[in-house]
Short mmCIF file of C-alpha atoms in Angstrom, two decimals:
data_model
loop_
_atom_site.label_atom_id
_atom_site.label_comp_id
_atom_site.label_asym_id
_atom_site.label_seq_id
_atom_site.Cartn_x
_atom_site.Cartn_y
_atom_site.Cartn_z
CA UNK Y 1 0.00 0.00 0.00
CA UNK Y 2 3.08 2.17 0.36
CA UNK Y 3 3.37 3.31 -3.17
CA UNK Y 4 -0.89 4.29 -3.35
CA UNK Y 5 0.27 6.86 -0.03
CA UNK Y 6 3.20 8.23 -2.26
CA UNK Y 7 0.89 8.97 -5.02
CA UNK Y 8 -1.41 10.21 -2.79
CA UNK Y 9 0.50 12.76 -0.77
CA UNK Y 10 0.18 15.94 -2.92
CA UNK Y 11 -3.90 15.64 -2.94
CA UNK Y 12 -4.08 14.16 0.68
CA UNK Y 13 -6.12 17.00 1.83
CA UNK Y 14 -8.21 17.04 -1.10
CA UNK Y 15 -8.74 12.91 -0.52
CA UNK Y 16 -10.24 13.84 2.70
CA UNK Y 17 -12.54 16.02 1.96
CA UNK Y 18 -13.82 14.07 -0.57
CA UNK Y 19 -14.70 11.16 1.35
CA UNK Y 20 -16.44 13.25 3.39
CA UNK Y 21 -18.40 14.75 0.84
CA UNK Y 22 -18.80 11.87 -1.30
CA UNK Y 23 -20.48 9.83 2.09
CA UNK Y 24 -23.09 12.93 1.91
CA UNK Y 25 -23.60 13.07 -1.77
CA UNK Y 26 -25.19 9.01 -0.93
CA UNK Y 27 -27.80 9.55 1.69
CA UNK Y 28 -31.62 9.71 1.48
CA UNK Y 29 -34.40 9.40 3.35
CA UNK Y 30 -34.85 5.98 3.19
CA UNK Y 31 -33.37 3.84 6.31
CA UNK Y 32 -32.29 0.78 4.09
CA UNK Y 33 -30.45 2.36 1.38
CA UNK Y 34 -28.28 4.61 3.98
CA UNK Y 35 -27.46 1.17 5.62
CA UNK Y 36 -26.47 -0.42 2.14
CA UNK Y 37 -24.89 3.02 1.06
CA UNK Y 38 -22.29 2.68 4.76
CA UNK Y 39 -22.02 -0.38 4.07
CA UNK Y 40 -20.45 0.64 0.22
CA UNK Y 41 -18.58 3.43 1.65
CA UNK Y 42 -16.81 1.28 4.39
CA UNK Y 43 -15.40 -1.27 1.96
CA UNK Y 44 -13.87 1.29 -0.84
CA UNK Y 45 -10.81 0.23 -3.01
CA UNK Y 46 -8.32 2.29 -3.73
CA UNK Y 47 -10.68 5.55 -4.93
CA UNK Y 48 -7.93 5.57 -7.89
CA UNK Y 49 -10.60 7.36 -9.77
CA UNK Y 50 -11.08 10.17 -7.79
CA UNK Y 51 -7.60 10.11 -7.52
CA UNK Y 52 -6.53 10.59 -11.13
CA UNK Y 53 -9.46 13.30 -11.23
CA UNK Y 54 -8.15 15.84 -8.67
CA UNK Y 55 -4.15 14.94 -9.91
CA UNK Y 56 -4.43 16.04 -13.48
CA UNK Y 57 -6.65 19.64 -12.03
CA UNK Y 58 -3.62 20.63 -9.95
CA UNK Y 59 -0.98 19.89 -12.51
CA UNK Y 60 -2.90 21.98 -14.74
CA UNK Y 61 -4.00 24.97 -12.48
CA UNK Y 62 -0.89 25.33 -10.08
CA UNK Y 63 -1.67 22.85 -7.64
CA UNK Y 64 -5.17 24.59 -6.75
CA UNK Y 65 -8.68 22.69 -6.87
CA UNK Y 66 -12.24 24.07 -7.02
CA UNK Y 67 -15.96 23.05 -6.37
CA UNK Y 68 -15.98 21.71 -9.87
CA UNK Y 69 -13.19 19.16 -9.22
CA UNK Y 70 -14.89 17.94 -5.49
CA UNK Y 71 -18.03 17.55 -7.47
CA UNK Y 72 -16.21 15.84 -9.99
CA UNK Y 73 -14.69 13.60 -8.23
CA UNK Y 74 -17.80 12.56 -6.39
CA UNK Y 75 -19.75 11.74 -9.60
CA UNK Y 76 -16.63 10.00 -10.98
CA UNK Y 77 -17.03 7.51 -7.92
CA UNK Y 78 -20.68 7.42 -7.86
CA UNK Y 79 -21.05 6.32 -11.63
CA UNK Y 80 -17.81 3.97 -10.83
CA UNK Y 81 -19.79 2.39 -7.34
CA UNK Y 82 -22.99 2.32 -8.96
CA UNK Y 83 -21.66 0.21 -12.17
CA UNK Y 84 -19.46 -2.23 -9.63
CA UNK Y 85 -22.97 -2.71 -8.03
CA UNK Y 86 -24.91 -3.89 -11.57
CA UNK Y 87 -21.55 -5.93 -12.34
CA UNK Y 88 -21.66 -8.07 -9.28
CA UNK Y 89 -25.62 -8.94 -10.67
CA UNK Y 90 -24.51 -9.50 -14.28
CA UNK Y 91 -22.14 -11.35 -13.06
CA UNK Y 92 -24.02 -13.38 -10.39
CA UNK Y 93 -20.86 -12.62 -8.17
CA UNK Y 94 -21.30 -13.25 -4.16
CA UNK Y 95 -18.04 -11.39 -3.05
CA UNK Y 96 -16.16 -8.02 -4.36
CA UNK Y 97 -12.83 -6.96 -2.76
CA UNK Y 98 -13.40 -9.92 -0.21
CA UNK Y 99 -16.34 -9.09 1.16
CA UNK Y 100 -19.67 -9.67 0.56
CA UNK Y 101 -21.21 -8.57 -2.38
CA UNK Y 102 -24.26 -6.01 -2.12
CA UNK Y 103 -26.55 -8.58 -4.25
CA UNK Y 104 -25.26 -11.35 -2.27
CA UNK Y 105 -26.74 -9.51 1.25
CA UNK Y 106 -29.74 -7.66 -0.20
CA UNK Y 107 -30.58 -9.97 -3.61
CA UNK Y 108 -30.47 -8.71 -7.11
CA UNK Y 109 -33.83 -6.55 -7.23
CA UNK Y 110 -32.51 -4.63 -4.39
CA UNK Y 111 -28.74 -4.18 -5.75
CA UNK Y 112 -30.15 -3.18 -9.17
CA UNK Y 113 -31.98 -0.35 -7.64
CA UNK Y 114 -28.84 0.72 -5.18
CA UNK Y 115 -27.14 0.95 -8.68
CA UNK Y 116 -29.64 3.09 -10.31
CA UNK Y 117 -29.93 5.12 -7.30
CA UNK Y 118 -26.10 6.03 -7.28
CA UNK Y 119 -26.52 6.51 -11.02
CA UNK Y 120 -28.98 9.02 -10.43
CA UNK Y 121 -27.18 10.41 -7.40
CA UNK Y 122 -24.28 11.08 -9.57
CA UNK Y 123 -26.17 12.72 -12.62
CA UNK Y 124 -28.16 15.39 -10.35
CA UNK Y 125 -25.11 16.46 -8.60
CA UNK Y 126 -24.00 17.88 -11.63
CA UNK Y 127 -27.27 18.91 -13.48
CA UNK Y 128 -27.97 20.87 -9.61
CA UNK Y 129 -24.67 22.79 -10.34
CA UNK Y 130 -24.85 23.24 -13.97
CA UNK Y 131 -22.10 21.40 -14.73
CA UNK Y 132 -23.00 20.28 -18.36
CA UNK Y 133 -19.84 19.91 -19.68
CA UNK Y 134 -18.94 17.34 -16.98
CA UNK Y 135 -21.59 15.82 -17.39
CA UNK Y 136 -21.17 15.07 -20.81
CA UNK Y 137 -18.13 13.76 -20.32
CA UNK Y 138 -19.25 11.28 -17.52
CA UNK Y 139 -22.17 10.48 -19.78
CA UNK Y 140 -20.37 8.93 -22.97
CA UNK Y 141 -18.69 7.21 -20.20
CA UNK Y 142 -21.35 5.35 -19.29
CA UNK Y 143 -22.88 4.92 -22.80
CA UNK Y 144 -19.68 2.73 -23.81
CA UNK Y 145 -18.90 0.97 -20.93
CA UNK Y 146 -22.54 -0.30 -21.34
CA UNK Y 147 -21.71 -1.26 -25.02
CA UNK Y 148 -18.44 -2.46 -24.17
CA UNK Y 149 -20.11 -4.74 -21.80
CA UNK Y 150 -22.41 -5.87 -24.62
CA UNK Y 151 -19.96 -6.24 -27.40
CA UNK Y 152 -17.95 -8.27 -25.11
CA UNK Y 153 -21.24 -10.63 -24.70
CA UNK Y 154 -21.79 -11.26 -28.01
CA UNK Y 155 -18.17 -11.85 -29.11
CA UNK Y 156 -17.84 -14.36 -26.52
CA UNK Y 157 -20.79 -16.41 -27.77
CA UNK Y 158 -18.91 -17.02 -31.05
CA UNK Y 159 -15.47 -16.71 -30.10
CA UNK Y 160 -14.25 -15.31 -32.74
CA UNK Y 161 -12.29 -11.92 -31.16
CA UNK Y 162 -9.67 -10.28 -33.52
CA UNK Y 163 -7.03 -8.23 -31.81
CA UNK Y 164 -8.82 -5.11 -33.24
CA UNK Y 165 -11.89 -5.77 -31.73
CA UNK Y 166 -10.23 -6.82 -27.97
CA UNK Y 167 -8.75 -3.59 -28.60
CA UNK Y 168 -12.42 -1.84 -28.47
CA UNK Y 169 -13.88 -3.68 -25.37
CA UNK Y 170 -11.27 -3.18 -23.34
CA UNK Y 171 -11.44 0.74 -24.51
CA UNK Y 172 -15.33 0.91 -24.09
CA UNK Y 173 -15.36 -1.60 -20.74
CA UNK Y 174 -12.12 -0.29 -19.00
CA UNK Y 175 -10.27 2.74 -20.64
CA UNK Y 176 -13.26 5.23 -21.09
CA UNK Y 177 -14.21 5.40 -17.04
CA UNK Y 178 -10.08 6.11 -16.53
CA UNK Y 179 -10.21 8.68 -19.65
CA UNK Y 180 -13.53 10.03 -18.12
CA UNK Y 181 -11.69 10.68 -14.98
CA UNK Y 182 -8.82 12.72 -16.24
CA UNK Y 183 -10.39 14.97 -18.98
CA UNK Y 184 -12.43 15.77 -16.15
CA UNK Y 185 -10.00 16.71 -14.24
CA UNK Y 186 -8.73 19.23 -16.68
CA UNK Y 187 -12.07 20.05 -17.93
CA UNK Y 188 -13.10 21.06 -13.89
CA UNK Y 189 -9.97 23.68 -14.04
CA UNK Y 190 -9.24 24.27 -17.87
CA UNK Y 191 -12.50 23.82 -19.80
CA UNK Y 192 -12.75 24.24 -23.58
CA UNK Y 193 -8.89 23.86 -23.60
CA UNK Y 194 -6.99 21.01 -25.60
CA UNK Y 195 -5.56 19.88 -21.97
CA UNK Y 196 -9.20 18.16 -21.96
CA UNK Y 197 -8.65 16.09 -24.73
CA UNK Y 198 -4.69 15.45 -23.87
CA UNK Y 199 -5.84 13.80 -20.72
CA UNK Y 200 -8.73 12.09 -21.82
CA UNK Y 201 -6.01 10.83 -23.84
CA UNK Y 202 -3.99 10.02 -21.78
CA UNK Y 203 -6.43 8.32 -19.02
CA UNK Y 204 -7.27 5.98 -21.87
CA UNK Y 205 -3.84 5.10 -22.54
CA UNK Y 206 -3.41 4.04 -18.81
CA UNK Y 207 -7.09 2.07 -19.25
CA UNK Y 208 -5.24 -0.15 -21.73
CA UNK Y 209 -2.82 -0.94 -20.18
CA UNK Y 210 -4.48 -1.79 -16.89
CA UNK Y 211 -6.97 -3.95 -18.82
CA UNK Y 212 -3.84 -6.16 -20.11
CA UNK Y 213 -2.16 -6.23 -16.45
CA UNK Y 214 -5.46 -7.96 -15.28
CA UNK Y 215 -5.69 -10.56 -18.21
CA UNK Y 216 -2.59 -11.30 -17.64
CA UNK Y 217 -3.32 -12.19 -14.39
CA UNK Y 218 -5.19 -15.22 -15.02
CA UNK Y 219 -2.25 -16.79 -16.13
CA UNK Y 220 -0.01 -15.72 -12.87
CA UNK Y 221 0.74 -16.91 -9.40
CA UNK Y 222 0.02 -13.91 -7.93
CA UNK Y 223 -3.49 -14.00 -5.44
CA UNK Y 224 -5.44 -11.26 -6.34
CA UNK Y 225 -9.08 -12.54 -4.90
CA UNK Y 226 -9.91 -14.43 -7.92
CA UNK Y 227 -8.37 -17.51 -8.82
CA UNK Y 228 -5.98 -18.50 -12.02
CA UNK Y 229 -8.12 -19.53 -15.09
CA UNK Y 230 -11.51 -17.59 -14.34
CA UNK Y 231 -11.45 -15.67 -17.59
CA UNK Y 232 -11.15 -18.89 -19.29
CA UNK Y 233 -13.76 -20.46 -17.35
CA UNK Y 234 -15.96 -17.64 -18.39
CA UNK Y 235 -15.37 -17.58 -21.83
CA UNK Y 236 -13.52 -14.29 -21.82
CA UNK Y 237 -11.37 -13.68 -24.77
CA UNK Y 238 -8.21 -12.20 -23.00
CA UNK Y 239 -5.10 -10.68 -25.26
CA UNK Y 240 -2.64 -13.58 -24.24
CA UNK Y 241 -5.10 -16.09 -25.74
CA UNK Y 242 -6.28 -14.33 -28.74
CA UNK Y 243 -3.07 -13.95 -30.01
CA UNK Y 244 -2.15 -17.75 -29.77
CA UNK Y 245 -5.19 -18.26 -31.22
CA UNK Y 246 -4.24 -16.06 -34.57
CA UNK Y 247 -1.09 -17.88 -34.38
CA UNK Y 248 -1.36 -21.90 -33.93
CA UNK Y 249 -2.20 -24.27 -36.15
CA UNK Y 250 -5.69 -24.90 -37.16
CA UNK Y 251 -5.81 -28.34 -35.19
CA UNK Y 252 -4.28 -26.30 -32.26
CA UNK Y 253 -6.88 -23.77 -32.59
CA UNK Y 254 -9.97 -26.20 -32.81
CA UNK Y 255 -8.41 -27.86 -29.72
CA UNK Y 256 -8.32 -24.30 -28.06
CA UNK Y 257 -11.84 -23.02 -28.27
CA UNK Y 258 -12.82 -26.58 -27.90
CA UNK Y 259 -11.66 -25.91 -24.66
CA UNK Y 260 -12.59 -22.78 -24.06
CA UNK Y 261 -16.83 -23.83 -25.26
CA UNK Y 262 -16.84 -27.16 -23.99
CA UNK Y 263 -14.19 -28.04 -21.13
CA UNK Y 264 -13.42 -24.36 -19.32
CA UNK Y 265 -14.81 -26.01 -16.02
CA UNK Y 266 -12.43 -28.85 -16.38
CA UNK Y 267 -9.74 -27.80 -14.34
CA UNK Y 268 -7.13 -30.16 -16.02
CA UNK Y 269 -8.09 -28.76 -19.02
CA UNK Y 270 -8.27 -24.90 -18.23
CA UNK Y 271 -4.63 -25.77 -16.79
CA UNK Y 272 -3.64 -27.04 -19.97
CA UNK Y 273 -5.13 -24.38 -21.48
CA UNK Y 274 -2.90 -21.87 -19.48
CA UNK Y 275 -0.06 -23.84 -20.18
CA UNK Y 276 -0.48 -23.89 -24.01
CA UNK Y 277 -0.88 -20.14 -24.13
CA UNK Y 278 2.35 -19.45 -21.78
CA UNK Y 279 4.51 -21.58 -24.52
CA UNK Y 280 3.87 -19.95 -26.88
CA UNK Y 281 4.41 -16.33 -26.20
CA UNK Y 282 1.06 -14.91 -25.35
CA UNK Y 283 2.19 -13.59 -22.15
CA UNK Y 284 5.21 -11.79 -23.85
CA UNK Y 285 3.42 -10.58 -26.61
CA UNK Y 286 0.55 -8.99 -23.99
CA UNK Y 287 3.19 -7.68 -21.50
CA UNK Y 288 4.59 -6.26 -24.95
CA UNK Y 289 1.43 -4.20 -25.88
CA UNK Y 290 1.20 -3.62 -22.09
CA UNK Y 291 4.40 -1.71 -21.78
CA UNK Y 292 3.61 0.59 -25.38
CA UNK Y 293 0.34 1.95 -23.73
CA UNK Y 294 2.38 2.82 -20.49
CA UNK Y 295 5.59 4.76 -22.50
CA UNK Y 296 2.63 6.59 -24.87
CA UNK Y 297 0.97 7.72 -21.48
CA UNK Y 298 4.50 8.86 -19.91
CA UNK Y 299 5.30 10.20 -23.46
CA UNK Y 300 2.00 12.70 -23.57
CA UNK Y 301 2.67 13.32 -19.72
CA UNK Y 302 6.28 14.99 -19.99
CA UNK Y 303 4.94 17.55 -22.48
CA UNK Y 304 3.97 19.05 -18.81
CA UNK Y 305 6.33 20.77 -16.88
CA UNK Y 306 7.54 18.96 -13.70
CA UNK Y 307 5.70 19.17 -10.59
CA UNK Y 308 4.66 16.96 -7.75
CA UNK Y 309 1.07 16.27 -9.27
CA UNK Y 310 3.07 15.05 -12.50
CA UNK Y 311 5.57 12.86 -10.51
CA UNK Y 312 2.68 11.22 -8.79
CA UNK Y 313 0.59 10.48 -12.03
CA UNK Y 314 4.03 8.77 -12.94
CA UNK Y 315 4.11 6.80 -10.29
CA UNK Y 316 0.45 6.08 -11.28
CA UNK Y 317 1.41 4.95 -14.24
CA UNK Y 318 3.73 2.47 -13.30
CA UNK Y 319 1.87 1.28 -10.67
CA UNK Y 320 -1.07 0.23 -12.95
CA UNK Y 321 1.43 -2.06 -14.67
CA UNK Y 322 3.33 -3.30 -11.42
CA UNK Y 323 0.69 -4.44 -8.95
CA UNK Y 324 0.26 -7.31 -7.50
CA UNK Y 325 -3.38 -7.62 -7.37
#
């Protein structure tokens, strides 16, 4: 956790306000979604969102925030929260960040509204301030993670991913909510000014690259709360597997999405699966693509002169494509 503090320390003031502020921008007046809304707020993540949000204002406006960037960051995390809520139902998943999930304690039809709720929360908070252009920007946000989600869905039916098209869902699913985060950053201190679309930019470069550092690993050792082999179990075409796939033979192939269709609970097979892919070079080749996402997103970062805010987002950087878990 050492290196999250380090990145922290130039908005640490800013971090604590927000939590404050993002706790109040949940409650209502009913009892049971207060107790379901602590209940979120107590088992946060990281808040890397919010993060990367009030980071990218003060490099850009000399290390000073405003309302814009609080309220920013709060419907950056709402959106975020209320998403990880509908997830855990689409996904029929009982735990999230080793606890129980909100659909596993309160059932689906109550989780689905939580998430709509937060949705909602999140979309007044700027409409009540005016805050259009934010809004915007957290609104195409939302609009492709949903069709990421989708794409992804339909692809895996037929298994038949190209590189190009990975490329997309992991942009839609995963880059756009990190892009979303940063232009809105700039957008809450510079708006209308090309910084907007340089870190919208550059949030989506990061996005890409922390897509590939979690396909990658479900071929690791590491324990990161869900075990080896899940994306393979759940038919999800990850970059170390798709580009084996373009590559093998066509025997090798049929055997591989034989696999993948009609043996990914086998756990024999999902291990040989793993195996295959590690042989021949899919890890390389995604740690590869990995590591070209990170140097474009340093590259458009030192076009900024050096501060403490920039220093941390490149420790953010390299963190994405370090961590353990």
């Amino acid at each position: 956790m050492k290196i999250v503090s380090q990145i922290k320390e130039p908005i640490n003031q800013e971090m604590e306000l927000f939590e404050k502020k993002f706790y109040e921008s949940m409650s209502s007046k009913v009892a049971l979604l207060n107790r379901i809304t602590y209940y979120i707020v107590n088992r946060k993540g990281k808040q890397m969102r919010p993060m990367f949000v009030f980071l990218t204002a003060k490099l850009l406006n000399n290390g000073e925030v405003n309302e814009r960037t609080n309220r920013g960051a709060s419907v950056i995390e709402l959106i975020h929260t209320a998403t990880l809520v509908h997830d855990d139902v689409v996904d029929d998943s009982n735990k999230r960040r080793g606890f129980f999930s909100v659909n596993a304690l309160w059932k689906n039809k109550i989780a689905v509204l939580v998430g709509d709720y937060l949705l909602s929360k999140g979309l007044l908070l700027s409409i009540d301030n005016g805050d259009f252009d934010l809004l915007r920007i957290i609104s195409v946000a939302v609009r492709e993670m949903s069709e990421g989600e989708l794409l992804q869905i339909e692809k895996a039916r037929r298994l038949d991913i190209t590189e190009e098209v990975y490329y997309d869902i992991i942009r839609q699913k995963t880059a756009t909510l990190i892009a979303a985060c940063c232009s809105l950053g700039a957008c809450s201190v510079r708006p209308d000014s090309p910084d907007v679309e340089t870190f919208r930019k550059f949030g989506e470069l990061i996005g890409m690259a922390f897509q590939i550092k979690d396909d990658l690993f479900d071929y690791g050792e590491e324990r990161i709360g869900k075990p080896t082999g899940i994306d393979i179990k759940e038919q999800k075409m990850t970059l170390p597997l798709i580009y084996v796939l373009n590559k093998c033979s066509k025997a090798e192939k049929k055997w591989l999405i034989n696999s993948i269709k009609n043996h990914n609970k086998d756990k024999k097979r999902v291990k040989e699966v793993i195996a295959f892919v590690k042989a021949n070079g899919g890890l390389e080749y995604a740690v590869k693509k990995m590591l070209a996402y990170k140097e474009e997103a340093l590259a458009l970062l030192n076009t900024y002169p050096d501060s403490e805010y920039k220093s941390s987002l490149e420790l953010m950087v390299n963190y994405v494509v370090d961590r353990k878990k």
